[in-house]
Amino acid sequence: MMAATTKVISTRLCTRLLRLVLIAMLMTGSSTSSHAESDRDIERVVARHIEGMLSAGEPGGAAVALRIEGRTLFSSYGSAEFTTGRPITPDTLFNLASLRKVFETTLLAQAVNKGELKLDDPVAKYVVELQQGGDIRGVTLGQLATHTSGLLLPQDHPPWPDWGYTLPEFLRTLNAWRADFEPGKQNVYSHAGSILLQLALERRYGTPIDELIEQRLTRPLGMDSTTLPRRDDSPRGHLSPEHKSRAVQGYDPDGNPVGEPGDQQGYYHWPGTSQMYSSARDMAVFLAANLGELPIDPSLQQAMALAQQSVLALGPRNRQALAWEIILGEGPNIVEKYGGLNNASAYIGMMASRKLGIVILGNRGNQYPNDVGRQILHDLPDP
């Protein structure tokens, strides 16, 4: 019993030490006098674009983490809660919306690298209730991760319905689904496909998705403020009191509050289908890891690289990777992911060739930080 307790304490201590090391690496040199003038110029570029995205004097704001020259710079704008004036900080928690998808495709890529599953595996191999279905039987894990499965439900596009699914209802719907085109041939963005991918990962490992993300991603990276509530009656079904006190109030595009801080929305009503919350500080770690700038486990680094590889051409200047999207242009390519809800907007983008990246987390719907993030990356001068 003593040995087991000692091992748990040792594991927790190692995680805390790793987090301190990663934070130190992220912040190295960011406050030295040699960078002070450069940092002020960078901040002016960021502020000009972010303030143009926000509505002055109205509800909402944004937290920004910029990775540049091996350092991370944080900026905060607006309010986490308009009526109280609570400010946004690098540790304020935001709804990540669809940024959650790149966490799950990183898990998928890691499993592929380890030989634990294949991108060409039919999803019905793991979600066995689908083996008696129709077109869903031919859909693969890779197609779900690249939005090429053809799966499209009413909850995937406007006009947004006011109803959703329990797990049995979702499985029955999938078994009755008929594809409009051959899977793997076209790209159609599908939230339902991501929910199904999550379910397949859970079945493959016999572990809830929140535990998989924690065990394989957030804990190894020391991302203590990143959480995926289970949406059930367990103690982890909602944000903890400490996390909830740091969560933003979400606002719709007109500035009206939507729900409460830490609010959960969605069309899928079973454990694991909640929305993730994280801070700019935590997402800065995830950003630096995806840029290959942190001393992390090689299998995780390889998984991140695989998830960012182009799989399908979407057009002359767009490519689809595993949830990530790639923007081609005259300058360096941008690997990115956008997430948006009626009360949240989020973006992560990287110029790997310049070791440059940005995270923008907002608490108002339809802010489109993807456009702003790209502009900032392009406008920042080379070191």
GROMACS .gro file of N, CA, C and O in nm, residues 305-348:
model
  176
  305ALA      N    1   0.285   1.554  -3.563
  305ALA     CA    2   0.333   1.576  -3.700
  305ALA      C    3   0.244   1.505  -3.801
  305ALA      O    4   0.211   1.559  -3.907
  306LEU      N    5   0.204   1.381  -3.770
  306LEU     CA    6   0.118   1.305  -3.860
  306LEU      C    7  -0.018   1.372  -3.874
  306LEU      O    8  -0.072   1.381  -3.985
  307ALA      N    9  -0.073   1.421  -3.764
  307ALA     CA   10  -0.205   1.485  -3.770
  307ALA      C   11  -0.205   1.609  -3.859
  307ALA      O   12  -0.308   1.646  -3.915
  308GLN      N   13  -0.089   1.672  -3.875
  308GLN     CA   14  -0.080   1.795  -3.955
  308GLN      C   15  -0.050   1.769  -4.103
  308GLN      O   16  -0.048   1.864  -4.182
  309GLN      N   17  -0.031   1.644  -4.142
  309GLN     CA   18   0.003   1.614  -4.281
  309GLN      C   19  -0.120   1.622  -4.371
  309GLN      O   20  -0.228   1.575  -4.337
  310SER      N   21  -0.101   1.679  -4.489
  310SER     CA   22  -0.209   1.693  -4.586
  310SER      C   23  -0.258   1.556  -4.632
  310SER      O   24  -0.179   1.466  -4.660
  311VAL      N   25  -0.389   1.542  -4.639
  311VAL     CA   26  -0.451   1.417  -4.685
  311VAL      C   27  -0.531   1.438  -4.813
  311VAL      O   28  -0.533   1.354  -4.902
  312LEU      N   29  -0.596   1.555  -4.824
  312LEU     CA   30  -0.689   1.578  -4.934
  312LEU      C   31  -0.683   1.723  -4.978
  312LEU      O   32  -0.679   1.813  -4.894
  313ALA      N   33  -0.683   1.747  -5.109
  313ALA     CA   34  -0.690   1.884  -5.162
  313ALA      C   35  -0.835   1.930  -5.160
  313ALA      O   36  -0.923   1.864  -5.215
  314LEU      N   37  -0.858   2.046  -5.097
  314LEU     CA   38  -0.993   2.104  -5.092
  314LEU      C   39  -1.012   2.209  -5.200
  314LEU      O   40  -1.124   2.246  -5.233
  315GLY      N   41  -0.904   2.258  -5.253
  315GLY     CA   42  -0.906   2.362  -5.355
  315GLY      C   43  -0.763   2.400  -5.389
  315GLY      O   44  -0.668   2.339  -5.338
  316PRO      N   45  -0.743   2.502  -5.471
  316PRO     CA   46  -0.608   2.541  -5.510
  316PRO      C   47  -0.519   2.579  -5.393
  316PRO      O   48  -0.398   2.559  -5.398
  317ARG      N   49  -0.580   2.634  -5.286
  317ARG     CA   50  -0.499   2.684  -5.175
  317ARG      C   51  -0.536   2.622  -5.041
  317ARG      O   52  -0.493   2.671  -4.936
  318ASN      N   53  -0.615   2.516  -5.041
  318ASN     CA   54  -0.658   2.456  -4.915
  318ASN      C   55  -0.636   2.306  -4.916
  318ASN      O   56  -0.663   2.239  -5.015
  319ARG      N   57  -0.587   2.254  -4.804
  319ARG     CA   58  -0.567   2.111  -4.788
  319ARG      C   59  -0.628   2.068  -4.655
  319ARG      O   60  -0.633   2.144  -4.559
  320GLN      N   61  -0.676   1.944  -4.651
  320GLN     CA   62  -0.733   1.887  -4.529
  320GLN      C   63  -0.635   1.788  -4.469
  320GLN      O   64  -0.585   1.697  -4.537
  321ALA      N   65  -0.605   1.804  -4.341
  321ALA     CA   66  -0.527   1.706  -4.266
  321ALA      C   67  -0.622   1.636  -4.168
  321ALA      O   68  -0.743   1.634  -4.190
  322LEU      N   69  -0.569   1.578  -4.061
  322LEU     CA   70  -0.655   1.512  -3.962
  322LEU      C   71  -0.713   1.620  -3.870
  322LEU      O   72  -0.651   1.658  -3.770
  323ALA      N   73  -0.828   1.670  -3.906
  323ALA     CA   74  -0.899   1.782  -3.840
  323ALA      C   75  -0.831   1.916  -3.870
  323ALA      O   76  -0.900   2.016  -3.891
  324TRP      N   77  -0.700   1.921  -3.870
  324TRP     CA   78  -0.630   2.044  -3.907
  324TRP      C   79  -0.657   2.077  -4.054
  324TRP      O   80  -0.678   1.987  -4.135
  325GLU      N   81  -0.652   2.206  -4.086
  325GLU     CA   82  -0.661   2.250  -4.225
  325GLU      C   83  -0.533   2.327  -4.261
  325GLU      O   84  -0.471   2.389  -4.174
  326ILE      N   85  -0.495   2.321  -4.386
  326ILE     CA   86  -0.370   2.382  -4.432
  326ILE      C   87  -0.404   2.488  -4.536
  326ILE      O   88  -0.474   2.459  -4.634
  327ILE      N   89  -0.354   2.609  -4.515
  327ILE     CA   90  -0.374   2.720  -4.607
  327ILE      C   91  -0.245   2.745  -4.682
  327ILE      O   92  -0.141   2.773  -4.621
  328LEU      N   93  -0.250   2.734  -4.814
  328LEU     CA   94  -0.134   2.758  -4.898
  328LEU      C   95  -0.140   2.900  -4.952
  328LEU      O   96  -0.249   2.954  -4.976
  329GLY      N   97  -0.025   2.960  -4.974
  329GLY     CA   98  -0.023   3.095  -5.029
  329GLY      C   99   0.115   3.132  -5.077
  329GLY      O  100   0.204   3.048  -5.088
  330GLU      N  101   0.132   3.260  -5.106
  330GLU     CA  102   0.262   3.306  -5.150
  330GLU      C  103   0.365   3.301  -5.039
  330GLU      O  104   0.484   3.283  -5.063
  331GLY      N  105   0.321   3.317  -4.916
  331GLY     CA  106   0.410   3.307  -4.802
  331GLY      C  107   0.410   3.167  -4.744
  331GLY      O  108   0.363   3.071  -4.809
  332PRO      N  109   0.459   3.151  -4.620
  332PRO     CA  110   0.462   3.018  -4.557
  332PRO      C  111   0.321   2.961  -4.540
  332PRO      O  112   0.224   3.035  -4.520
  333ASN      N  113   0.310   2.829  -4.548
  333ASN     CA  114   0.182   2.763  -4.525
  333ASN      C  115   0.137   2.783  -4.380
  333ASN      O  116   0.220   2.794  -4.288
  334ILE      N  117   0.007   2.785  -4.361
  334ILE     CA  118  -0.050   2.796  -4.226
  334ILE      C  119  -0.130   2.669  -4.198
  334ILE      O  120  -0.218   2.631  -4.276
  335VAL      N  121  -0.098   2.601  -4.089
  335VAL     CA  122  -0.176   2.487  -4.040
  335VAL      C  123  -0.265   2.541  -3.929
  335VAL      O  124  -0.216   2.604  -3.834
  336GLU      N  125  -0.395   2.518  -3.939
  336GLU     CA  126  -0.486   2.587  -3.848
  336GLU      C  127  -0.610   2.506  -3.815
  336GLU      O  128  -0.641   2.406  -3.879
  337LYS      N  129  -0.681   2.554  -3.713
  337LYS     CA  130  -0.813   2.501  -3.679
  337LYS      C  131  -0.895   2.613  -3.618
  337LYS      O  132  -0.847   2.686  -3.530
  338TYR      N  133  -1.016   2.626  -3.667
  338TYR     CA  134  -1.111   2.726  -3.618
  338TYR      C  135  -1.222   2.655  -3.542
  338TYR      O  136  -1.263   2.544  -3.577
  339GLY      N  137  -1.273   2.722  -3.440
  339GLY     CA  138  -1.387   2.669  -3.368
  339GLY      C  139  -1.485   2.781  -3.335
  339GLY      O  140  -1.442   2.889  -3.293
  340GLY      N  141  -1.612   2.757  -3.356
  340GLY     CA  142  -1.709   2.862  -3.327
  340GLY      C  143  -1.841   2.806  -3.278
  340GLY      O  144  -1.888   2.702  -3.326
  341LEU      N  145  -1.900   2.872  -3.181
  341LEU     CA  146  -2.034   2.843  -3.131
  341LEU      C  147  -2.110   2.975  -3.126
  341LEU      O  148  -2.056   3.080  -3.161
  342ASN      N  149  -2.235   2.970  -3.082
  342ASN     CA  150  -2.310   3.095  -3.073
  342ASN      C  151  -2.260   3.184  -2.960
  342ASN      O  152  -2.294   3.302  -2.953
  343ASN      N  153  -2.174   3.129  -2.872
  343ASN     CA  154  -2.121   3.209  -2.761
  343ASN      C  155  -1.971   3.194  -2.742
  343ASN      O  156  -1.917   3.223  -2.635
  344ALA      N  157  -1.901   3.148  -2.844
  344ALA     CA  158  -1.756   3.128  -2.833
  344ALA      C  159  -1.692   3.128  -2.971
  344ALA      O  160  -1.755   3.086  -3.069
  345SER      N  161  -1.568   3.175  -2.977
  345SER     CA  162  -1.491   3.173  -3.101
  345SER      C  163  -1.347   3.140  -3.065
  345SER      O  164  -1.291   3.198  -2.971
  346ALA      N  165  -1.283   3.049  -3.138
  346ALA     CA  166  -1.148   3.006  -3.103
  346ALA      C  167  -1.068   2.975  -3.228
  346ALA      O  168  -1.124   2.935  -3.331
  347TYR      N  169  -0.937   2.993  -3.217
  347TYR     CA  170  -0.849   2.970  -3.331
  347TYR      C  171  -0.709   2.932  -3.284
  347TYR      O  172  -0.659   2.986  -3.185
  348ILE      N  173  -0.648   2.838  -3.356
  348ILE     CA  174  -0.507   2.807  -3.338
  348ILE      C  175  -0.446   2.795  -3.477
  348ILE      O  176  -0.502   2.729  -3.565
   0.00000   0.00000   0.00000
